PDB file of C-alpha atoms and ligand atoms in Angstrom:
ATOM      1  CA  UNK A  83     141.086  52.005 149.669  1.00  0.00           C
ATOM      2  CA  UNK A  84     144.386  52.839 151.096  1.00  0.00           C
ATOM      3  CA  UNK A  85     145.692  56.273 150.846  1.00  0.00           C
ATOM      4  CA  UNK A  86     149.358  57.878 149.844  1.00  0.00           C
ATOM      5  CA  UNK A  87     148.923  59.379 153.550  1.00  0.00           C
ATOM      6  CA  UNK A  88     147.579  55.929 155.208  1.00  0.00           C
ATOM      7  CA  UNK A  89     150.549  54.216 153.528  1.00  0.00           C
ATOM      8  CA  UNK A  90     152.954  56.264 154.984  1.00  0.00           C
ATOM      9  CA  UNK A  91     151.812  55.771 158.645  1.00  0.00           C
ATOM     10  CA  UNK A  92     152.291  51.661 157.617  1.00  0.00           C
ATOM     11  CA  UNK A  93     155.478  51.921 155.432  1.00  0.00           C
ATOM     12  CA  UNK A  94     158.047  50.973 158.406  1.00  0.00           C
ATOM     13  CA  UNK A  95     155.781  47.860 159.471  1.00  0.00           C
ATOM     14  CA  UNK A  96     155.249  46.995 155.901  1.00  0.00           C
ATOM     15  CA  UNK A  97     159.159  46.838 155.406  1.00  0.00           C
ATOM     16  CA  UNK A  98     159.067  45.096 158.089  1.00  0.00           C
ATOM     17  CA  UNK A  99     156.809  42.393 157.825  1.00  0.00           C
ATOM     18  CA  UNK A 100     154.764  43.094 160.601  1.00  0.00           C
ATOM     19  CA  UNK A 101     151.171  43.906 158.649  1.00  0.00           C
ATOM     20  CA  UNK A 102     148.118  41.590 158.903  1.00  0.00           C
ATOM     21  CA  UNK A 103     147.409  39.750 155.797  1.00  0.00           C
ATOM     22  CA  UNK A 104     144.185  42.261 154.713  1.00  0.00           C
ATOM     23  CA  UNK A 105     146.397  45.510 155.686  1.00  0.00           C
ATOM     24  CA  UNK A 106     149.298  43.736 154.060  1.00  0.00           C
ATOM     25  CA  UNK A 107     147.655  43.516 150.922  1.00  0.00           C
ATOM     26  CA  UNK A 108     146.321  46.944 150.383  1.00  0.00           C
ATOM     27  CA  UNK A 109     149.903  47.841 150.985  1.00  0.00           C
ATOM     28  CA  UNK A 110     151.054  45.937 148.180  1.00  0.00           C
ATOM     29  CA  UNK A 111     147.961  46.824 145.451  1.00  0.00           C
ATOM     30  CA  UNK A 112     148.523  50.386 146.617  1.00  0.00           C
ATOM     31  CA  UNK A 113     152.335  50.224 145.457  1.00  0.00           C
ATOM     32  CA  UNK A 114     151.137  48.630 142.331  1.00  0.00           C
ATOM     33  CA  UNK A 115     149.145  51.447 141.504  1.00  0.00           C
ATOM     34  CA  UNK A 116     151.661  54.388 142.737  1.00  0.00           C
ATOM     35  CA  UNK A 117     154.496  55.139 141.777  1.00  0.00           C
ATOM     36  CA  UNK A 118     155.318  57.577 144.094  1.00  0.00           C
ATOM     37  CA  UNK A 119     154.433  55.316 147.278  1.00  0.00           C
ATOM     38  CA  UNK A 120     157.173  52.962 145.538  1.00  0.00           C
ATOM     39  CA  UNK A 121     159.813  54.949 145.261  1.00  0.00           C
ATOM     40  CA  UNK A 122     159.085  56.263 149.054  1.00  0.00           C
ATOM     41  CA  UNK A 123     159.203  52.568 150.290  1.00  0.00           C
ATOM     42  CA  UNK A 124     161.960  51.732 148.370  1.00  0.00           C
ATOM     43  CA  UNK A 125     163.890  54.794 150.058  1.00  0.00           C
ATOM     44  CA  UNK A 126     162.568  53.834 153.176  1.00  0.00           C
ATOM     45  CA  UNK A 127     163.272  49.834 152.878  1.00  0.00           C
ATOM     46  CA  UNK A 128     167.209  51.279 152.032  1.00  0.00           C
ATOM     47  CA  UNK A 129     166.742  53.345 155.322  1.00  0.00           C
ATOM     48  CA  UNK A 130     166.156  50.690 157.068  1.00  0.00           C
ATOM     49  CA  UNK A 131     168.539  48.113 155.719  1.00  0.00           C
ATOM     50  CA  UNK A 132     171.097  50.890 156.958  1.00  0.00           C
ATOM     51  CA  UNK A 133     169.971  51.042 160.460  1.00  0.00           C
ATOM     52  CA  UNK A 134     169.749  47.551 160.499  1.00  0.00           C
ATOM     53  CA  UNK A 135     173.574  46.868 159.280  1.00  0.00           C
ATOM     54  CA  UNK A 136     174.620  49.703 162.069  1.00  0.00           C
ATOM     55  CA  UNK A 137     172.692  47.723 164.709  1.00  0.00           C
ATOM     56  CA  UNK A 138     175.020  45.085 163.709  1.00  0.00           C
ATOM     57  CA  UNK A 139     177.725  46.897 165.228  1.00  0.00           C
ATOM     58  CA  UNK A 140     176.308  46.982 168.402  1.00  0.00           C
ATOM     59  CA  UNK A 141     177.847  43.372 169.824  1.00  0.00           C
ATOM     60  CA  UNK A 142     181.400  44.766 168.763  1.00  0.00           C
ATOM     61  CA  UNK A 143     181.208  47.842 170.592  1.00  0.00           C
ATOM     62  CA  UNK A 144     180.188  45.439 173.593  1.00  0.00           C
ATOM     63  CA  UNK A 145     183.656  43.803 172.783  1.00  0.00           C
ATOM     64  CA  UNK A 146     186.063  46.668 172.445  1.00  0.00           C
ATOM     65  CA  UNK A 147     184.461  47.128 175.738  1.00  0.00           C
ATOM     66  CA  UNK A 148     185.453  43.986 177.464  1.00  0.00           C
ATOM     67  CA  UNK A 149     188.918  43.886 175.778  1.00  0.00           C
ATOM     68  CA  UNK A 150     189.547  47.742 177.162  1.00  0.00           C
ATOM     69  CA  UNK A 151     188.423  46.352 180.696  1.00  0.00           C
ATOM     70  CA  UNK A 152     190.855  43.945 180.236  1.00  0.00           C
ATOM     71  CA  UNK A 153     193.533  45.892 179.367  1.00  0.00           C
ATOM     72  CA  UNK A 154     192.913  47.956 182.195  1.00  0.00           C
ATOM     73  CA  UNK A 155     193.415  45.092 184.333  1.00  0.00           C
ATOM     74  CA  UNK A 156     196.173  44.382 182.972  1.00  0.00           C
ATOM     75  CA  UNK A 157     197.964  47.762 183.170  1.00  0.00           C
ATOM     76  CA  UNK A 158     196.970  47.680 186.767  1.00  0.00           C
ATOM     77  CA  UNK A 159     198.339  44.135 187.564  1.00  0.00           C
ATOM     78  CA  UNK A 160     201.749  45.548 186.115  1.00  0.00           C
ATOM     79  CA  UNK A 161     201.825  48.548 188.171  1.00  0.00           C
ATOM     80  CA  UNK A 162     201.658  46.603 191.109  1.00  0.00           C
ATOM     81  CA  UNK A 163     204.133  44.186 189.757  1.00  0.00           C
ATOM     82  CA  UNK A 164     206.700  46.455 189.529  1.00  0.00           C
ATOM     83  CA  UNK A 165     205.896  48.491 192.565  1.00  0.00           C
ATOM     84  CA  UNK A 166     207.801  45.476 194.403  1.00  0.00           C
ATOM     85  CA  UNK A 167     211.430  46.164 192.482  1.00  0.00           C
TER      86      UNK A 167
HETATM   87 ZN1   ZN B 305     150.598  56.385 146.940  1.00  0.00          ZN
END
């Protein structure tokens, strides 16, 4: 039988789908049975959810990044531009 303990070590791959079937299962009659071990995977699944949104920002910081290369360039391009008055 699974443990408060043994289901914390699992919690992160429970939430995130990545138990076997058997392991999956004790998870989930565990959680029926404890209250406590739901309210700490419910904490933890909002955790994650969190992280997961902020990892979403990831692809936009790659952005900003091209568009401040860009500018750069562009800055530099004028610089030169007006060097020849
Ligand atoms: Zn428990």
């Amino acid at each position: 039988m699974l443990m408060c303990r043994d289901l914390a070590v699992v919690a992160s791959d429970y939430i995130d789908g990545e138990l076997a079937g058997l392991q999956n299962l004790s998870v989930k009659m565990h959680l029926m049975m404890c209250r406590d071990c739901r309210t700490f995977i419910g904490n933890l699944r909002a955790s994650t959810e969190l992280m997961k949104a902020h990892s979403s920002i990831r692809p936009d910081e790659e952005f900003m990044r091209r568009i401040d290369e860009r500018v750069a360039e562009a800055l530099k391009a004028r610089k030169e531009d007006s060097g020849d008055g």
